[in-house]
Coordinates of C-alpha atoms in Angstrom, one line a residue:
Chain A
M1 CA -0.7 -30.9 -13.7
N2 CA -0.9 -30.8 -9.8
C3 CA 1.8 -29.3 -8.3
R4 CA 2.5 -28.9 -4.5
L5 CA 5.3 -25.7 -3.9
T6 CA 6.5 -24.9 -0.4
S7 CA 7.0 -21.5 -0.9
A8 CA 6.0 -17.9 -1.9
G9 CA 9.3 -17.4 -4.2
A10 CA 8.6 -20.9 -6.0
V11 CA 4.6 -19.8 -6.8
L12 CA 5.4 -17.2 -8.8
D13 CA 8.3 -18.4 -10.5
F14 CA 5.0 -21.3 -11.3
I15 CA 2.9 -19.3 -12.5
R16 CA 4.8 -17.5 -14.7
H17 CA 5.6 -20.4 -17.1
N18 CA 3.1 -22.6 -16.5
S19 CA -1.1 -22.1 -17.4
I20 CA -2.9 -22.0 -14.1
Q21 CA -6.8 -22.9 -13.3
T22 CA -6.7 -23.7 -9.3
I23 CA -4.0 -22.5 -7.4
I24 CA -4.7 -23.7 -3.4
L25 CA -2.8 -21.2 -0.4
D26 CA -2.2 -23.0 3.2
S27 CA -2.1 -19.5 5.7
S28 CA 0.8 -20.7 6.5
V29 CA 3.4 -20.1 2.9
S30 CA 6.7 -19.3 3.4
G31 CA 8.5 -16.7 2.5
C32 CA 6.3 -14.1 2.3
N33 CA 2.6 -12.5 3.6
L34 CA 0.5 -14.0 2.2
S35 CA -2.3 -11.3 1.6
D36 CA 0.9 -10.1 -0.6
L37 CA 1.6 -13.3 -2.8
I38 CA -2.1 -13.3 -3.4
F39 CA -1.8 -9.8 -4.7
Q40 CA 1.3 -10.3 -6.5
I41 CA -0.2 -13.1 -7.9
R42 CA -3.4 -11.8 -8.8
K43 CA -1.6 -8.3 -10.7
Y44 CA 1.0 -11.0 -12.7
L45 CA -2.8 -12.9 -13.9
R46 CA -4.0 -9.8 -14.2
A47 CA -7.1 -10.7 -16.6
T48 CA -6.8 -14.6 -16.4
P49 CA -9.7 -16.6 -14.1
L50 CA -8.5 -18.4 -11.6
N51 CA -9.3 -19.8 -8.7
M52 CA -7.8 -19.2 -5.8
L53 CA -8.8 -20.4 -2.1
V54 CA -7.3 -20.1 1.2
I55 CA -7.3 -23.2 3.6
S56 CA -6.3 -21.4 6.9
D57 CA -6.7 -22.2 10.5
V58 CA -6.4 -18.9 11.1
S59 CA -9.8 -16.4 11.6
A60 CA -8.9 -13.3 12.6
E61 CA -10.7 -10.9 11.1
H62 CA -7.4 -8.1 9.8
F63 CA -6.4 -11.5 8.2
V64 CA -9.3 -12.7 5.7
V65 CA -10.1 -9.1 5.5
D66 CA -6.5 -8.9 3.7
V67 CA -6.7 -12.1 2.1
I68 CA -10.0 -11.3 0.5
T69 CA -9.0 -7.5 -0.6
A70 CA -6.0 -9.3 -1.5
G71 CA -7.5 -12.0 -4.5
C72 CA -9.0 -14.2 -3.2
T73 CA -11.7 -16.4 -4.8
G74 CA -12.7 -18.8 -1.3
F75 CA -11.8 -19.0 2.2
I76 CA -11.8 -22.0 4.2
I77 CA -11.4 -22.7 7.4
R78 CA -10.0 -25.5 9.5
P79 CA -10.3 -28.0 10.1
Y80 CA -12.7 -28.6 6.9
T81 CA -15.0 -31.5 5.2
L82 CA -14.3 -32.5 1.6
D83 CA -17.9 -31.6 0.8
T84 CA -17.1 -27.6 1.4
L85 CA -13.9 -27.8 -0.7
K86 CA -15.3 -29.0 -3.1
R87 CA -17.8 -26.3 -2.9
H88 CA -16.0 -23.8 -3.5
M89 CA -13.2 -25.9 -5.7
R90 CA -16.2 -25.1 -8.5
I91 CA -14.8 -23.1 -10.8
K92 CA -17.1 -22.5 -13.1
P93 CA -20.6 -21.0 -11.0
E94 CA -24.0 -21.6 -11.8
A95 CA -25.8 -20.0 -15.0
D96 CA -25.5 -16.6 -13.9
A97 CA -25.0 -13.3 -16.6
V98 CA -21.6 -13.3 -15.9
H99 CA -21.2 -17.1 -17.7
V100 CA -23.4 -16.4 -20.0
S101 CA -20.5 -14.1 -21.5
E102 CA -17.7 -15.8 -20.6
E103 CA -19.6 -19.1 -22.5
L104 CA -20.2 -16.0 -26.0
L105 CA -16.4 -14.6 -25.1
A106 CA -15.6 -18.5 -25.7
Q107 CA -17.5 -19.2 -29.0
G108 CA -15.9 -16.2 -30.0
Q109 CA -11.9 -16.8 -29.4
S110 CA -12.8 -20.3 -31.2
L111 CA -14.6 -18.1 -33.7
L112 CA -11.0 -15.7 -34.1
A113 CA -9.1 -18.4 -34.4
T114 CA -10.0 -19.9 -37.9
G115 CA -10.5 -16.7 -39.6
D116 CA -14.1 -16.1 -39.0
Y117 CA -13.7 -12.6 -38.0
A118 CA -16.9 -11.2 -39.0
A119 CA -19.2 -13.8 -36.7
A120 CA -16.1 -13.4 -34.1
I121 CA -16.8 -9.4 -34.1
G122 CA -20.6 -10.2 -33.8
E123 CA -19.7 -12.3 -30.5
F124 CA -17.5 -9.9 -29.5
K125 CA -20.2 -7.3 -29.3
E126 CA -22.8 -8.7 -28.3
I127 CA -20.5 -9.0 -24.9
V128 CA -19.4 -5.3 -24.7
A129 CA -23.1 -4.0 -25.8
E130 CA -24.9 -3.8 -22.6
K131 CA -22.3 -1.5 -21.0
E132 CA -21.1 0.1 -24.2
S133 CA -25.5 1.4 -25.4
E134 CA -26.5 2.1 -21.5
G135 CA -23.7 3.2 -20.5
S136 CA -24.3 0.9 -16.8
D137 CA -21.2 -0.2 -15.0
E138 CA -22.0 -3.6 -13.7
A139 CA -18.9 -4.4 -12.3
R140 CA -19.0 -1.4 -10.5
R141 CA -21.7 -1.8 -8.7
Y142 CA -20.0 -5.5 -7.7
F143 CA -17.0 -3.9 -6.9
E144 CA -19.2 -1.4 -3.8
M145 CA -21.9 -4.5 -3.3
G146 CA -17.9 -6.2 -2.6
M147 CA -16.6 -3.0 -0.5
Q148 CA -19.8 -2.4 1.4
Y149 CA -20.3 -6.4 2.7
L150 CA -16.4 -5.5 3.5
L151 CA -17.6 -3.1 6.2
E152 CA -20.4 -4.7 7.1
R153 CA -18.3 -7.7 8.3
K154 CA -20.0 -10.5 5.0
F155 CA -16.9 -11.9 4.4
G156 CA -18.3 -14.9 1.8
K157 CA -20.6 -12.3 0.7
A158 CA -18.0 -10.2 0.1
I159 CA -15.8 -12.6 -1.5
V160 CA -18.9 -13.5 -4.0
A161 CA -19.1 -9.8 -4.7
F162 CA -15.2 -9.5 -5.5
N163 CA -15.7 -12.0 -7.7
N164 CA -18.0 -11.0 -9.8
A165 CA -16.4 -7.6 -10.6
L166 CA -12.6 -9.3 -11.7
R167 CA -14.9 -11.4 -13.7
L168 CA -16.4 -8.5 -15.9
N169 CA -13.4 -6.3 -15.5
S170 CA -11.7 -10.2 -17.6
L171 CA -14.0 -10.7 -19.6
F172 CA -14.3 -7.0 -21.2
I173 CA -10.5 -7.3 -21.7
K174 CA -11.1 -10.3 -23.3
A175 CA -13.6 -9.5 -25.8
Y176 CA -12.2 -5.9 -26.5
E177 CA -9.0 -7.8 -26.7
G178 CA -10.9 -10.2 -29.1
L179 CA -12.3 -6.8 -31.6
A180 CA -9.1 -5.8 -31.6
E181 CA -7.7 -9.3 -33.3
A182 CA -11.0 -9.9 -35.5
Y183 CA -10.3 -5.7 -36.6
R184 CA -6.7 -6.0 -37.4
G185 CA -7.9 -9.3 -39.0
R186 CA -10.1 -7.6 -41.8
G187 CA -7.2 -5.0 -41.3
D188 CA -9.7 -2.1 -40.1
M189 CA -6.3 -0.7 -38.4
Q190 CA -8.5 2.3 -36.9
N191 CA -11.3 0.1 -35.1
Y192 CA -7.7 -2.0 -34.2
Q193 CA -6.2 0.4 -32.2
E194 CA -9.5 1.7 -31.2
Y195 CA -10.4 -1.5 -29.1
L196 CA -6.7 -2.1 -28.3
Q197 CA -7.2 1.5 -26.2
K198 CA -10.6 0.1 -24.2
A199 CA -9.2 -3.4 -23.3
A200 CA -6.0 -0.7 -21.5
D201 CA -8.8 1.5 -19.8
E202 CA -9.5 -1.9 -18.4
Y203 CA -6.7 -3.0 -17.2
A204 CA -6.1 0.5 -15.8
R205 CA -9.8 0.0 -14.1
M206 CA -8.7 -3.4 -12.9
D207 CA -5.2 -2.7 -11.2
Q208 CA -7.0 0.7 -9.4
F209 CA -9.8 -1.9 -7.7
A210 CA -7.1 -3.1 -6.9
E211 CA -5.0 -0.5 -5.5
V212 CA -8.8 1.0 -4.0
K213 CA -9.6 -2.3 -2.3
R214 CA -6.0 -2.7 -0.8
V215 CA -6.6 1.7 0.5
F216 CA -10.3 1.1 2.2
A217 CA -9.1 -2.9 3.8
K218 CA -6.7 -0.8 5.5
I219 CA -8.9 2.1 6.9
T220 CA -11.7 -0.9 8.1
K221 CA -8.7 -2.4 9.9
Q222 CA -7.2 0.7 11.2
D223 CA -10.2 3.1 12.1
I224 CA -11.9 1.5 13.8
H225 CA -14.8 3.8 14.8
A226 CA -14.8 6.4 11.7
P227 CA -18.3 7.0 11.3
N228 CA -17.6 6.8 7.6
A229 CA -14.9 4.9 5.9
Y230 CA -16.2 6.2 3.0
N231 CA -15.5 9.4 3.7
T232 CA -12.0 8.5 4.4
L233 CA -11.3 6.3 1.1
G234 CA -11.9 9.1 -0.5
I235 CA -8.9 11.6 0.7
E236 CA -7.0 8.7 0.6
L237 CA -7.5 8.2 -3.3
R238 CA -7.9 12.3 -3.7
H239 CA -4.2 12.4 -2.7
K240 CA -3.7 9.2 -4.9
K241 CA -4.4 11.2 -7.3
L242 CA -6.9 8.1 -8.2
Y243 CA -9.6 11.1 -8.8
V244 CA -12.5 8.8 -10.4
E245 CA -11.9 7.1 -7.6
A246 CA -12.2 9.3 -5.3
V247 CA -15.1 10.1 -6.9
H248 CA -16.8 7.0 -6.6
A249 CA -16.2 7.1 -2.8
Y250 CA -17.5 10.1 -1.7
I251 CA -21.7 9.7 -3.6
N252 CA -21.1 6.8 -1.2
A253 CA -19.6 8.0 2.0
L254 CA -22.7 11.0 1.0
K255 CA -25.3 8.5 1.1
L256 CA -24.3 7.4 4.8
S257 CA -24.0 11.0 5.9
P258 CA -26.3 12.8 3.5
Q259 CA -26.1 16.3 5.3
D260 CA -22.8 16.3 6.2
E261 CA -21.1 19.3 4.4
N262 CA -17.3 18.4 4.5
I263 CA -18.1 14.9 2.4
Y264 CA -19.3 17.9 0.0
Y265 CA -16.4 19.9 0.2
N266 CA -14.6 16.5 -0.3
L267 CA -16.2 15.5 -3.1
A268 CA -15.9 19.1 -5.3
K269 CA -11.9 18.8 -4.6
A270 CA -11.8 15.6 -5.9
Q271 CA -14.1 16.6 -8.8
M272 CA -12.3 19.7 -9.3
F273 CA -9.0 17.9 -9.7
A274 CA -10.8 15.7 -11.9
K275 CA -11.5 18.8 -13.7
R276 CA -15.2 18.8 -13.7
F277 CA -15.7 21.9 -13.0
D278 CA -19.5 22.7 -12.4
D279 CA -19.9 19.3 -10.9
A280 CA -17.3 20.9 -8.2
L281 CA -19.1 23.9 -7.7
S282 CA -22.5 22.6 -7.4
S283 CA -20.8 20.0 -4.7
I284 CA -19.3 23.5 -2.9
R285 CA -23.1 25.1 -2.8
K286 CA -24.6 22.1 -1.7
C287 CA -21.4 22.0 1.3
L288 CA -21.9 25.8 1.7
E289 CA -26.1 25.5 1.9
L290 CA -25.3 23.0 5.3
N291 CA -22.3 25.3 6.5
A292 CA -22.9 28.6 5.4
D293 CA -19.3 29.5 7.7
H294 CA -18.0 26.7 6.4
S295 CA -13.9 28.4 6.2
E296 CA -12.7 26.4 3.2
A297 CA -16.0 26.1 1.2
L298 CA -16.1 29.3 0.8
D299 CA -12.4 30.5 -0.4
L300 CA -13.4 27.5 -3.0
Y301 CA -16.4 28.8 -4.0
R302 CA -14.2 31.9 -4.5
L303 CA -11.6 30.6 -6.3
F304 CA -14.8 29.3 -9.0
T305 CA -16.1 31.7 -9.3
K306 CA -13.9 34.4 -8.6
V307 CA -17.3 36.1 -6.2
D308 CA -18.1 35.8 -2.6
W309 CA -21.2 33.2 -1.6
N310 CA -22.8 36.6 0.1
D311 CA -22.4 38.4 -2.4
D312 CA -23.5 35.8 -5.1
K313 CA -25.2 32.0 -4.8
S314 CA -25.9 31.5 -8.1
A315 CA -22.2 32.4 -9.9
K316 CA -20.6 29.7 -12.5
V317 CA -17.4 29.4 -12.7
A318 CA -15.3 31.7 -14.3
E319 CA -13.7 32.2 -17.6
N320 CA -10.2 32.0 -18.8
N321 CA -10.4 31.3 -14.8
K322 CA -6.2 30.6 -14.3
A323 CA -5.6 30.5 -11.0
L324 CA -8.3 27.2 -11.2
N325 CA -6.5 25.4 -13.5
Q326 CA -3.0 25.2 -11.8
I327 CA -4.1 24.3 -8.8
A328 CA -6.5 21.2 -10.8
N329 CA -3.4 21.0 -12.8
D330 CA -0.9 20.7 -10.3
Chain B
M1 CA 23.9 15.8 14.8
A2 CA 21.8 18.6 16.0
T3 CA 20.3 19.1 19.2
L4 CA 16.1 19.4 20.4
G5 CA 16.7 22.9 20.6
R6 CA 18.0 24.0 17.0
S7 CA 15.0 21.4 15.7
N8 CA 12.9 22.5 13.6
I9 CA 10.5 19.9 14.3
R10 CA 8.4 21.3 17.1
A11 CA 4.7 20.0 18.6
C12 CA 1.4 22.0 18.0
P13 CA 0.5 23.5 20.9
V14 CA -3.3 22.0 20.0
C15 CA -2.6 19.2 18.5
G16 CA 0.3 17.7 20.3
K17 CA 1.6 16.9 16.6
M18 CA 5.1 17.1 15.9
V19 CA 5.5 19.8 12.5
H20 CA 8.0 20.2 10.6
C21 CA 7.6 23.8 10.9
P22 CA 9.3 25.7 7.6
E23 CA 8.2 22.6 5.5
E24 CA 4.9 21.3 7.0
R25 CA 1.7 23.2 6.9
H26 CA -0.4 22.7 9.9
T27 CA -3.9 25.1 10.5
L28 CA -6.5 24.3 12.3
L29 CA -7.9 22.0 10.1
H30 CA -4.9 20.0 10.2
C31 CA -5.5 19.7 14.0
R32 CA -8.7 18.4 14.2
N33 CA -7.8 15.8 11.4
F34 CA -5.1 14.7 14.0
L35 CA -7.1 14.4 16.0
L36 CA -10.5 13.3 14.1
K37 CA -8.2 10.2 13.3
Q38 CA -7.4 9.1 17.1
L39 CA -10.4 9.4 17.9
Y40 CA -11.2 7.4 15.1
Q41 CA -8.5 4.8 16.2
E42 CA -8.9 5.2 20.2
S43 CA -11.0 2.5 21.9
V44 CA -10.2 3.6 25.8
P45 CA -14.1 5.5 26.3
F46 CA -12.2 7.7 29.0
R47 CA -8.7 8.9 26.5
R48 CA -12.3 8.6 23.3
K49 CA -14.3 11.5 25.1
M50 CA -11.2 13.3 26.1
L51 CA -10.4 12.8 22.1
Q52 CA -14.2 13.6 21.5
E53 CA -14.1 17.3 23.8
R54 CA -11.2 18.5 22.2
V55 CA -12.4 17.8 18.7
N56 CA -16.1 19.2 19.7
S57 CA -13.4 22.3 20.7
L58 CA -12.5 22.5 17.7
N59 CA -15.6 22.4 15.4
E60 CA -17.0 25.6 17.5
R61 CA -13.6 27.5 16.2
L62 CA -14.3 26.0 12.8
S63 CA -17.6 26.7 12.5
L64 CA -18.3 22.7 11.2
T65 CA -20.2 19.9 12.0
G66 CA -19.2 16.5 12.4
Q67 CA -16.6 13.8 12.6
N68 CA -15.7 13.7 9.3
L69 CA -12.0 13.9 7.9
L70 CA -12.3 16.9 5.8
D71 CA -9.4 17.0 2.7
T72 CA -6.6 19.4 3.3

């Protein structure tokens, strides 16, 4: 069914009551900012695979960054040809690893519908097997690739990378939900709960990725002379209590500035709040090896080990360290 | 209405940030971050140079290097 709507409110209302595959948005939608509308659509449909194209007569960098980070899957500048539109309209990309897994997902879901739970479990497990066995995080890899492209102002590549991250997130959510349903069908409530929790974790991660993208977009737009946008991102995320994401941001920051003691200090702080005390101490040590006069790092080292850096450079985290636990829990 | 003279909000003599004295913690590290954020957003070369000099002077006082923000 094709439908043409003119306001943001009507679009949001429509998607609540209809199944959507493709949305084409004009840059001058009424009712709210376009990037906010895209963000709201993504937030509402979450794990639903969706083609969302923006056709725009505005190509200002700030605008493009906003709509990309909000979650559009294609950006077309007016005037455009029909071929360009068709190319962006392709819902299923060429056969790639994600596409193969998406086919497995469809098979699993149809087996689930017929009540063949054992076979469905086999299909779903094949999708999540690589993620669970090797601990490899393809979604994060694509996500970080997208952020790097954004920083380099390679917008087309950023869209593709962010889309792949989203597709993988959605894929794992559906696979975990499928596994949960299949186990419930077999009466195995323990596995049902476990996979439902994993699906919830993936949903949370997807929301975090969306939040990180928005913060990063703001930083890259405002702080145009920042030497290391990932460091600024890490600080913002740490203040938002997104500790895991903050740690990832600092690790990326260190790839750009490996000799910056301040980033090691910031990383240590994020690791401390994430309660990874040994990792945090190791980061403080690296900071002090680069700058033995770093007063904040010296204080943090004392807090962790209860000894001074100059007295013992290889001290371990003090046991029963109430002060540290209290700060980390704040 | 409180007059300006009675207000608890003061401009920091080092960085110029308006600080709410009893509640807001403000150290030289906060000054450094404040000036760095201005430096990141400043595009006029003359003003950038002035800010850079102030950041360098603070870095010297704090025994720090580089132009990355510190999580305070």
